[in-house]
Amino acid sequence: MNTKLEVKSDIEIAQQAKMKLITEIADSIGLQEDDIELYGRYKAKLSAETLERIKTNESGKVILVTAINPTPAGEGKSTVTVGLGDALNAIGKKTMIAIREPSLGPTMGIKGGAAGGGFSQVLPMEDINLHFTGDIHAITSANNALAALIDNHIQQGNELRIDQRRIVWKRALDLNDRALRKVVIGLGGPMQGVPREDGFDITVASEIMAVLCLSEDIKDLKNRLGRMVFAYNMDKQPITVAQLGAEGALTLLLKEAIKPNLVQTIAHTPALIHGGPFANIAHGCNSVIATKAAAKLADFVVTEAGFGADLGAEKFLHIKARTSGIKPEAVVVVATIRALKMHGGVAKGHLKEENTKALRLGFANLQKHAETLQNFGLPFVIAINKFITDTEAEMNTMLELCAANGMEAAVTEVWERGGDGGIELAQKLVEVIEQHEGTFSPLYELSDSLENKITAIAEKVYGAGKVEYSQKAKKQITQFEELGWGNLPICMAKTQYSLSDDPSKLGRPSDFSITIRELKPSIGAGFIVALTGEVMTMPGLPKNPAALRMDVDEQGQAVGLF
Amino acid sequence: MNTKLEVKSDIEIAQQAKMKLITEIADSIGLQEDDIELYGRYKAKLSAETLERIKTNESGKVILVTAINPTPAGEGKSTVTVGLGDALNAIGKKTMIAIREPSLGPTMGIKGGAAGGGFSQVLPMEDINLHFTGDIHAITSANNALAALIDNHIQQGNELRIDQRRIVWKRALDLNDRALRKVVIGLGGPMQGVPREDGFDITVASEIMAVLCLSEDIKDLKNRLGRMVFAYNMDKQPITVAQLGAEGALTLLLKEAIKPNLVQTIAHTPALIHGGPFANIAHGCNSVIATKAAAKLADFVVTEAGFGADLGAEKFLHIKARTSGIKPEAVVVVATIRALKMHGGVAKGHLKEENTKALRLGFANLQKHAETLQNFGLPFVIAINKFITDTEAEMNTMLELCAANGMEAAVTEVWERGGDGGIELAQKLVEVIEQHEGTFSPLYELSDSLENKITAIAEKVYGAGKVEYSQKAKKQITQFEELGWGNLPICMAKTQYSLSDDPSKLGRPSDFSITIRELKPSIGAGFIVALTGEVMTMPGLPKNPAALRMDVDEQGQAVGLF
């Protein structure tokens, strides 16, 4: 490995990479210039006509990338996703990547950017991390246009008898801004609206983001937007966007945002980056439209889901796959030795010290996720994402643990080496797919009661012994089933750090119970959110925000994204 | 005139028009595909390199389009601006148009769209009226990123000793949303920030919009952003964005938004649509960068300023022209017989009735604006924008009044006939420019005191007899001069409906006084706002918002923009 490369940051690597024109990338998947809508030289949207036309193509195989429960040590799930796509192309499999769009909030806050890393990145990195093609801004506009129409409806006479104490629609900004979590609006007298409590979520937590990502097309989008429940009336009956008559305007605001965005990796693998719902309050997957389009344009599609397999993969399989009919062929579970050591009890400051004992303990976390995927009937490969600090003894232990548990595993070095560092994983994955026909089946049926669905996830995916409900949650379950919402899937909002609902319980906790504090209907998205503990839907900025290190140099190039 | 055309709406005309590819439009002004950044087939941004390269070109002549004080009868200033551009091209003058971007707020509220009208429109109309190339969304993001950084700075220890009672920076959304005018934020306990009063402006009222529009380039943009004052500290000293260290991040967020957007009229005249600051709290003109670029790429540039000549033209001349060195060759003042009849006392319901007497009375409003332009030393032509309800007697009276007062005038029918309806105006304008060399000079010097600058505008532009100051304004004048802000130009925030500060005083009021209630420093933009009466910086939605009539049809086309 070239030692000079080691000191380069993601943005330096990205800026030094030589991109192909997006028209060339489109050409590589059989699309002409007329099939795409250019956004500069290196970004494009697939046109509505193109999306319609390719529907008759045969569908390629969908590979889902997930991970162990995330830790501060870092797993590199997006980096492996990108590197795996490059590697599959390198071994002759025509592959596309389908992943989520990053939100500006975390970019300006802690992360400073997110589109893979090292030599496994999606480009143009700066654009993807800033406004990209404006999809998230369109969602912010639609979210807040609805909010303004709601408050205006009340101000102008309140024909729908909206109970202003029971408005469940919040405003949104694509920023980390803790001061907007709880606000009072409409102050200043009768000409400035009706005072009420309100709050802002980060845009990616808006139901509209989930709706956009689960829609099959613009017609489905409009129907889903119309079904969203934004408040209850004085008789405690839900009021929908269609009753307000606003679904047409919201659809109009989203008519470009619903088209998937075509970009490329450093190795010129075509990538669709589209949609980015939260993986707690929402389902944490890129759009159905993008995943399906990629499958129509390539033989393999590598896609990922948010957080660990207990949240992201479970929701991919129970919500996205079920509603859209997308059937994954195999799953890749990303793990690092560092992160498993943290699951085994090592503190962040001691990760560089060799510790095979902690690794063995922490391996239990990976093992639980592997068992869950077996329960789903899906073949999988473990991607051991190698870090420079991993010792030989640790790597041997890791490989031995995988072998002893009958898990297919491959070491990846995609950060440093791009697709070349993912060849073994790609080969093993193709073998697994050829050898094992997946017999994917969900762990619950839609016709099960809400309570049984929650129990199925808690017991079969988390390994919980018991589910407890608050008084409020119990009452809501009865109400929701009476309102006809009982046949919707569950979207669990749980900490990503633990299999349990307690973020401090690392590894593979046992004998724990999950507490359902509250339910939240996302009728447009088509799921019922079950909240365990407090869920953050508007992050805050840290003491030293990444924004304060950002700049533009004399050539107009971005500085401080990384 | 084809009677079928009369019933078509603006959006129908726009959707039936045949656009050229934007690469062809670029080619018509000597730009190659590499010189522009495409946003779909019909929109593009001029690249930073292109803007730099064309600086050595000779500059064309800049024509400013302004109007009488606006009335509910409608004047059609943007429509005349577009039609005049088409007409100048039709008579062989190589012409570009440089106008403002519409805000989503009014589009969703009352207007339903704004990019000219009839056969004098800029295309693609739907895109321009919705998210366009994302410039306004980038400004919203930058505005609110700064707000989040301010509240986070206080939360994290408040090193700059920001007085949370004296934060003058407001949050922003590009929507009409009265319920956000006055809010309390930071509620919910110590982890959710510090509670304080706040409010949201519509994004086009953000100082960042004014800053972007007055910047010469990205370096100037960053310096201006750094100079913005967002709060005062415990010693009542101003705190700037540079002290917070946020100007780099804000510049990064705006690095694409600062590039002007190239589109076309129905007649394929190239148009730069870029920036759109409010004409009350800000200066109401499109960007300096776009106006200058257009002048480098064409022999004539037709540009407009917001509201009537008392606000828009005065600010164009005292703020935009002075800071940038753009010197207008001539001015077009748009008037309609209908609107002058309203200035002469006719109520809106009676505009169809012939009334030459009211027209003669209302003509005084136009006359005052004409005198002001003479004071500025600028030649001008009156554009009499013909309506189908104007009677022959009224038109004869109008032409007679113009002639009697020595005003050059031309009748325009650009809504119905596009550029063909503006040929007479174009010809007269070219004549006027050839015959009269403008001797433009401002009506006050920057070295004058703030008070003398305000008096110069009130007396010479509005015709006021006297200026009165609130106690607060008097104190602020002293403070601002002590802080070294005394040499900045004044940006008057006044009602657009009257030459006075009382919207009910139509025509040409006399013997009135102007009351300065408060001053507001816009140090980044480089002016001091002088507020007369209440100024609306966050509009509300009407009883029946345009949004509720919007939709997308089966083909994905916009419905309900007009």
Short mmCIF file of N, CA and C in Angstrom, two decimals, chain A residues 229-350:
data_model
loop_
_atom_site.label_atom_id
_atom_site.label_comp_id
_atom_site.label_asym_id
_atom_site.label_seq_id
_atom_site.Cartn_x
_atom_site.Cartn_y
_atom_site.Cartn_z
N VAL A 229 -52.07 11.23 7.67
CA VAL A 229 -52.90 11.81 8.74
C VAL A 229 -52.09 12.92 9.40
N PHE A 230 -52.63 14.15 9.38
CA PHE A 230 -51.84 15.25 9.95
C PHE A 230 -52.39 15.74 11.29
N ALA A 231 -53.62 15.38 11.63
CA ALA A 231 -54.22 15.87 12.87
C ALA A 231 -55.47 15.03 13.16
N TYR A 232 -56.05 15.32 14.32
CA TYR A 232 -57.34 14.73 14.67
C TYR A 232 -58.33 15.88 14.87
N ASN A 233 -59.59 15.60 14.61
CA ASN A 233 -60.58 16.67 14.78
C ASN A 233 -61.15 16.66 16.19
N MET A 234 -62.13 17.52 16.44
CA MET A 234 -62.68 17.67 17.79
C MET A 234 -63.34 16.37 18.28
N ASP A 235 -63.69 15.49 17.34
CA ASP A 235 -64.24 14.18 17.72
C ASP A 235 -63.14 13.11 17.76
N LYS A 236 -61.89 13.54 17.75
CA LYS A 236 -60.73 12.63 17.79
C LYS A 236 -60.64 11.71 16.58
N GLN A 237 -61.27 12.11 15.49
CA GLN A 237 -61.15 11.33 14.25
C GLN A 237 -59.96 11.86 13.44
N PRO A 238 -59.21 10.96 12.78
CA PRO A 238 -58.05 11.40 12.00
C PRO A 238 -58.46 12.25 10.79
N ILE A 239 -57.64 13.24 10.45
CA ILE A 239 -57.89 14.07 9.27
C ILE A 239 -56.72 13.85 8.31
N THR A 240 -57.05 13.60 7.05
CA THR A 240 -56.01 13.29 6.07
C THR A 240 -55.71 14.50 5.18
N VAL A 241 -54.57 14.41 4.51
CA VAL A 241 -54.16 15.46 3.57
C VAL A 241 -55.19 15.57 2.44
N ALA A 242 -55.78 14.45 2.04
CA ALA A 242 -56.80 14.50 0.98
C ALA A 242 -58.01 15.30 1.43
N GLN A 243 -58.36 15.23 2.72
CA GLN A 243 -59.49 16.02 3.21
C GLN A 243 -59.18 17.51 3.12
N LEU A 244 -57.92 17.85 3.30
CA LEU A 244 -57.51 19.26 3.17
C LEU A 244 -57.37 19.66 1.71
N GLY A 245 -57.23 18.68 0.84
CA GLY A 245 -57.10 18.96 -0.61
C GLY A 245 -55.70 19.38 -1.02
N ALA A 246 -54.69 19.01 -0.24
CA ALA A 246 -53.34 19.51 -0.50
C ALA A 246 -52.45 18.50 -1.23
N GLU A 247 -52.94 17.29 -1.51
CA GLU A 247 -52.03 16.28 -2.07
C GLU A 247 -51.55 16.63 -3.47
N GLY A 248 -52.35 17.38 -4.23
CA GLY A 248 -51.92 17.78 -5.57
C GLY A 248 -50.72 18.72 -5.51
N ALA A 249 -50.81 19.72 -4.63
CA ALA A 249 -49.70 20.68 -4.50
C ALA A 249 -48.43 19.98 -4.01
N LEU A 250 -48.58 19.07 -3.05
CA LEU A 250 -47.40 18.37 -2.53
C LEU A 250 -46.78 17.50 -3.62
N THR A 251 -47.62 16.84 -4.40
CA THR A 251 -47.10 16.02 -5.50
C THR A 251 -46.37 16.89 -6.52
N LEU A 252 -46.96 18.04 -6.83
CA LEU A 252 -46.31 18.97 -7.77
C LEU A 252 -44.93 19.37 -7.26
N LEU A 253 -44.84 19.66 -5.95
CA LEU A 253 -43.54 20.06 -5.38
C LEU A 253 -42.51 18.92 -5.45
N LEU A 254 -43.00 17.67 -5.56
CA LEU A 254 -42.11 16.50 -5.52
C LEU A 254 -41.92 15.86 -6.90
N LYS A 255 -42.42 16.49 -7.95
CA LYS A 255 -42.44 15.79 -9.24
C LYS A 255 -41.04 15.55 -9.82
N GLU A 256 -40.07 16.35 -9.47
CA GLU A 256 -38.69 16.06 -9.88
C GLU A 256 -37.98 15.19 -8.84
N ALA A 257 -38.28 15.44 -7.57
CA ALA A 257 -37.62 14.70 -6.49
C ALA A 257 -37.86 13.20 -6.56
N ILE A 258 -38.95 12.79 -7.18
CA ILE A 258 -39.26 11.36 -7.23
C ILE A 258 -38.42 10.62 -8.27
N LYS A 259 -37.72 11.35 -9.13
CA LYS A 259 -36.88 10.70 -10.15
C LYS A 259 -35.49 10.37 -9.57
N PRO A 260 -35.02 9.13 -9.72
CA PRO A 260 -33.73 8.75 -9.11
C PRO A 260 -32.53 9.45 -9.76
N ASN A 261 -31.50 9.65 -8.95
CA ASN A 261 -30.31 10.38 -9.38
C ASN A 261 -29.19 9.42 -9.76
N LEU A 262 -28.66 9.58 -10.96
CA LEU A 262 -27.57 8.73 -11.44
C LEU A 262 -26.23 9.43 -11.23
N VAL A 263 -25.31 8.75 -10.56
CA VAL A 263 -23.94 9.23 -10.39
C VAL A 263 -23.00 8.04 -10.59
N GLN A 264 -21.74 8.15 -10.18
CA GLN A 264 -20.78 7.07 -10.41
C GLN A 264 -19.86 6.94 -9.21
N THR A 265 -19.27 5.75 -9.07
CA THR A 265 -18.23 5.57 -8.05
C THR A 265 -16.89 6.00 -8.65
N ILE A 266 -15.87 6.01 -7.82
CA ILE A 266 -14.52 6.33 -8.31
C ILE A 266 -14.13 5.39 -9.46
N ALA A 267 -14.62 4.14 -9.38
CA ALA A 267 -14.30 3.16 -10.43
C ALA A 267 -15.33 3.17 -11.57
N HIS A 268 -16.20 4.19 -11.57
CA HIS A 268 -17.18 4.40 -12.65
C HIS A 268 -18.32 3.39 -12.63
N THR A 269 -18.56 2.73 -11.51
CA THR A 269 -19.77 1.91 -11.38
C THR A 269 -20.96 2.86 -11.30
N PRO A 270 -21.99 2.61 -12.10
CA PRO A 270 -23.17 3.49 -12.03
C PRO A 270 -23.90 3.32 -10.70
N ALA A 271 -24.30 4.44 -10.11
CA ALA A 271 -24.97 4.39 -8.81
C ALA A 271 -26.21 5.27 -8.84
N LEU A 272 -27.31 4.75 -8.30
CA LEU A 272 -28.51 5.56 -8.09
C LEU A 272 -28.57 5.94 -6.62
N ILE A 273 -28.51 7.25 -6.36
CA ILE A 273 -28.58 7.73 -4.98
C ILE A 273 -29.90 8.46 -4.86
N HIS A 274 -30.80 7.93 -4.05
CA HIS A 274 -32.15 8.48 -4.07
C HIS A 274 -32.92 8.20 -2.79
N GLY A 275 -33.27 9.30 -2.10
CA GLY A 275 -34.08 9.19 -0.89
C GLY A 275 -33.22 8.80 0.29
N GLY A 276 -33.61 9.22 1.49
CA GLY A 276 -32.80 8.88 2.66
C GLY A 276 -33.58 9.01 3.94
N PRO A 277 -34.60 8.16 4.14
CA PRO A 277 -35.37 8.25 5.38
C PRO A 277 -34.58 7.77 6.59
N PHE A 278 -34.85 8.38 7.74
CA PHE A 278 -34.29 7.93 9.00
C PHE A 278 -34.55 6.43 9.18
N ALA A 279 -33.67 5.75 9.92
CA ALA A 279 -33.85 4.33 10.16
C ALA A 279 -34.45 4.06 11.53
N ASN A 280 -34.90 5.12 12.24
CA ASN A 280 -35.62 4.86 13.50
C ASN A 280 -37.10 5.16 13.31
N ILE A 281 -37.44 6.43 13.11
CA ILE A 281 -38.84 6.83 12.93
C ILE A 281 -39.38 6.37 11.56
N ALA A 282 -38.47 6.03 10.65
CA ALA A 282 -38.87 5.53 9.33
C ALA A 282 -38.07 4.28 9.01
N HIS A 283 -38.09 3.86 7.73
CA HIS A 283 -37.60 2.52 7.40
C HIS A 283 -36.15 2.47 6.91
N GLY A 284 -35.51 3.65 6.74
CA GLY A 284 -34.06 3.68 6.53
C GLY A 284 -33.52 3.06 5.27
N CYS A 285 -34.28 3.08 4.18
CA CYS A 285 -33.80 2.50 2.92
C CYS A 285 -33.93 3.54 1.80
N ASN A 286 -33.10 3.42 0.77
CA ASN A 286 -33.26 4.26 -0.42
C ASN A 286 -34.58 3.92 -1.11
N SER A 287 -34.91 4.65 -2.17
CA SER A 287 -36.25 4.54 -2.74
C SER A 287 -36.49 3.21 -3.46
N VAL A 288 -37.73 2.78 -3.41
CA VAL A 288 -38.18 1.61 -4.18
C VAL A 288 -37.95 1.87 -5.68
N ILE A 289 -38.26 3.08 -6.12
CA ILE A 289 -38.11 3.39 -7.55
C ILE A 289 -36.66 3.19 -7.99
N ALA A 290 -35.72 3.66 -7.18
CA ALA A 290 -34.30 3.54 -7.55
C ALA A 290 -33.85 2.08 -7.53
N THR A 291 -34.22 1.35 -6.49
CA THR A 291 -33.78 -0.05 -6.40
C THR A 291 -34.34 -0.85 -7.58
N LYS A 292 -35.62 -0.62 -7.89
CA LYS A 292 -36.21 -1.34 -9.03
C LYS A 292 -35.57 -0.93 -10.35
N ALA A 293 -35.33 0.37 -10.53
CA ALA A 293 -34.73 0.84 -11.78
C ALA A 293 -33.34 0.24 -11.95
N ALA A 294 -32.56 0.21 -10.85
CA ALA A 294 -31.22 -0.38 -10.93
C ALA A 294 -31.30 -1.85 -11.33
N ALA A 295 -32.29 -2.56 -10.77
CA ALA A 295 -32.45 -3.98 -11.10
C ALA A 295 -32.83 -4.18 -12.56
N LYS A 296 -33.50 -3.18 -13.13
CA LYS A 296 -33.89 -3.29 -14.54
C LYS A 296 -32.73 -2.95 -15.47
N LEU A 297 -31.72 -2.29 -14.94
CA LEU A 297 -30.61 -1.81 -15.79
C LEU A 297 -29.33 -2.60 -15.58
N ALA A 298 -29.30 -3.49 -14.58
CA ALA A 298 -28.07 -4.23 -14.31
C ALA A 298 -28.42 -5.65 -13.86
N ASP A 299 -27.42 -6.53 -13.84
CA ASP A 299 -27.65 -7.91 -13.41
C ASP A 299 -27.60 -8.06 -11.90
N PHE A 300 -26.80 -7.16 -11.26
CA PHE A 300 -26.72 -7.16 -9.80
C PHE A 300 -26.95 -5.73 -9.30
N VAL A 301 -27.67 -5.62 -8.20
CA VAL A 301 -27.85 -4.33 -7.53
C VAL A 301 -27.38 -4.49 -6.09
N VAL A 302 -26.44 -3.64 -5.69
CA VAL A 302 -26.02 -3.63 -4.29
C VAL A 302 -26.70 -2.47 -3.61
N THR A 303 -27.47 -2.75 -2.58
CA THR A 303 -28.19 -1.69 -1.86
C THR A 303 -27.95 -1.88 -0.37
N GLU A 304 -28.20 -0.83 0.40
CA GLU A 304 -27.97 -0.96 1.84
C GLU A 304 -29.16 -0.44 2.62
N ALA A 305 -29.21 -0.78 3.88
CA ALA A 305 -30.25 -0.27 4.78
C ALA A 305 -29.56 0.33 6.00
N GLY A 306 -30.23 1.24 6.67
CA GLY A 306 -29.61 2.00 7.76
C GLY A 306 -29.30 1.19 9.00
N PHE A 307 -28.35 1.68 9.78
CA PHE A 307 -27.97 1.10 11.07
C PHE A 307 -27.66 -0.41 10.96
N GLY A 308 -27.87 -1.18 12.03
CA GLY A 308 -27.56 -2.61 12.01
C GLY A 308 -28.72 -3.43 11.44
N ALA A 309 -28.50 -4.74 11.35
CA ALA A 309 -29.49 -5.62 10.73
C ALA A 309 -30.80 -5.67 11.53
N ASP A 310 -30.73 -5.41 12.86
CA ASP A 310 -31.95 -5.44 13.66
C ASP A 310 -32.91 -4.32 13.28
N LEU A 311 -32.38 -3.18 12.82
CA LEU A 311 -33.26 -2.11 12.37
C LEU A 311 -33.36 -2.09 10.84
N GLY A 312 -32.21 -1.85 10.17
CA GLY A 312 -32.24 -1.64 8.73
C GLY A 312 -32.70 -2.86 7.94
N ALA A 313 -32.06 -4.00 8.17
CA ALA A 313 -32.42 -5.18 7.37
C ALA A 313 -33.83 -5.63 7.69
N GLU A 314 -34.20 -5.60 8.96
CA GLU A 314 -35.56 -6.02 9.34
C GLU A 314 -36.59 -5.17 8.62
N LYS A 315 -36.35 -3.84 8.56
CA LYS A 315 -37.31 -2.96 7.89
C LYS A 315 -37.26 -3.11 6.38
N PHE A 316 -36.03 -3.31 5.85
CA PHE A 316 -35.93 -3.56 4.40
C PHE A 316 -36.81 -4.75 4.04
N LEU A 317 -36.71 -5.81 4.85
CA LEU A 317 -37.39 -7.06 4.52
C LEU A 317 -38.88 -7.02 4.82
N HIS A 318 -39.24 -6.42 5.97
CA HIS A 318 -40.66 -6.42 6.34
C HIS A 318 -41.45 -5.28 5.72
N ILE A 319 -40.80 -4.19 5.40
CA ILE A 319 -41.54 -3.03 4.86
C ILE A 319 -41.25 -2.83 3.38
N LYS A 320 -39.99 -2.50 3.04
CA LYS A 320 -39.69 -2.17 1.64
C LYS A 320 -39.89 -3.36 0.71
N ALA A 321 -39.32 -4.50 1.08
CA ALA A 321 -39.40 -5.67 0.20
C ALA A 321 -40.85 -6.12 0.05
N ARG A 322 -41.59 -6.11 1.17
CA ARG A 322 -42.96 -6.60 1.11
C ARG A 322 -43.85 -5.69 0.28
N THR A 323 -43.76 -4.36 0.50
CA THR A 323 -44.67 -3.47 -0.21
C THR A 323 -44.35 -3.40 -1.70
N SER A 324 -43.07 -3.57 -2.06
CA SER A 324 -42.66 -3.36 -3.44
C SER A 324 -42.50 -4.65 -4.23
N GLY A 325 -42.42 -5.78 -3.53
CA GLY A 325 -42.16 -7.04 -4.22
C GLY A 325 -40.69 -7.26 -4.56
N ILE A 326 -39.79 -6.38 -4.08
CA ILE A 326 -38.36 -6.60 -4.30
C ILE A 326 -37.92 -7.78 -3.42
N LYS A 327 -37.27 -8.79 -4.03
CA LYS A 327 -36.86 -9.96 -3.27
C LYS A 327 -35.33 -10.05 -3.27
N PRO A 328 -34.70 -9.84 -2.11
CA PRO A 328 -33.23 -9.90 -2.11
C PRO A 328 -32.73 -11.33 -2.28
N GLU A 329 -31.62 -11.49 -3.04
CA GLU A 329 -31.05 -12.83 -3.27
C GLU A 329 -30.14 -13.25 -2.13
N ALA A 330 -29.46 -12.27 -1.55
CA ALA A 330 -28.49 -12.57 -0.50
C ALA A 330 -28.21 -11.30 0.27
N VAL A 331 -27.61 -11.47 1.45
CA VAL A 331 -27.31 -10.34 2.32
C VAL A 331 -25.82 -10.35 2.65
N VAL A 332 -25.23 -9.17 2.74
CA VAL A 332 -23.86 -9.02 3.23
C VAL A 332 -23.95 -8.34 4.59
N VAL A 333 -23.31 -8.94 5.60
CA VAL A 333 -23.31 -8.34 6.94
C VAL A 333 -21.90 -7.80 7.20
N VAL A 334 -21.79 -6.48 7.33
CA VAL A 334 -20.48 -5.87 7.53
C VAL A 334 -20.15 -5.85 9.01
N ALA A 335 -18.92 -6.27 9.32
CA ALA A 335 -18.43 -6.23 10.70
C ALA A 335 -16.97 -5.82 10.68
N THR A 336 -16.53 -5.16 11.73
CA THR A 336 -15.09 -4.93 11.88
C THR A 336 -14.65 -5.55 13.20
N ILE A 337 -13.40 -5.91 13.23
CA ILE A 337 -12.84 -6.47 14.46
C ILE A 337 -12.90 -5.44 15.58
N ARG A 338 -12.56 -4.18 15.23
CA ARG A 338 -12.64 -3.09 16.20
C ARG A 338 -14.02 -3.01 16.85
N ALA A 339 -15.04 -3.01 16.00
CA ALA A 339 -16.40 -2.83 16.51
C ALA A 339 -16.82 -4.03 17.36
N LEU A 340 -16.45 -5.23 16.92
CA LEU A 340 -16.82 -6.41 17.71
C LEU A 340 -16.10 -6.39 19.06
N LYS A 341 -14.88 -5.85 19.08
CA LYS A 341 -14.17 -5.71 20.36
C LYS A 341 -14.93 -4.76 21.29
N MET A 342 -15.50 -3.69 20.73
CA MET A 342 -16.33 -2.81 21.56
C MET A 342 -17.56 -3.56 22.06
N HIS A 343 -18.16 -4.35 21.19
CA HIS A 343 -19.30 -5.16 21.66
C HIS A 343 -18.87 -6.14 22.74
N GLY A 344 -17.57 -6.48 22.75
CA GLY A 344 -17.03 -7.38 23.76
C GLY A 344 -16.52 -6.67 24.99
N GLY A 345 -16.75 -5.34 25.07
CA GLY A 345 -16.44 -4.62 26.30
C GLY A 345 -15.25 -3.68 26.27
N VAL A 346 -14.54 -3.57 25.13
CA VAL A 346 -13.36 -2.69 25.06
C VAL A 346 -13.82 -1.24 24.89
N ALA A 347 -13.22 -0.33 25.63
CA ALA A 347 -13.55 1.09 25.49
C ALA A 347 -12.84 1.67 24.26
N LYS A 348 -13.39 2.79 23.74
CA LYS A 348 -12.89 3.33 22.47
C LYS A 348 -11.39 3.63 22.51
N GLY A 349 -10.88 4.09 23.66
CA GLY A 349 -9.47 4.45 23.76
C GLY A 349 -8.51 3.26 23.72
N HIS A 350 -9.04 2.05 23.85
CA HIS A 350 -8.18 0.86 23.91
C HIS A 350 -8.32 -0.05 22.70
#
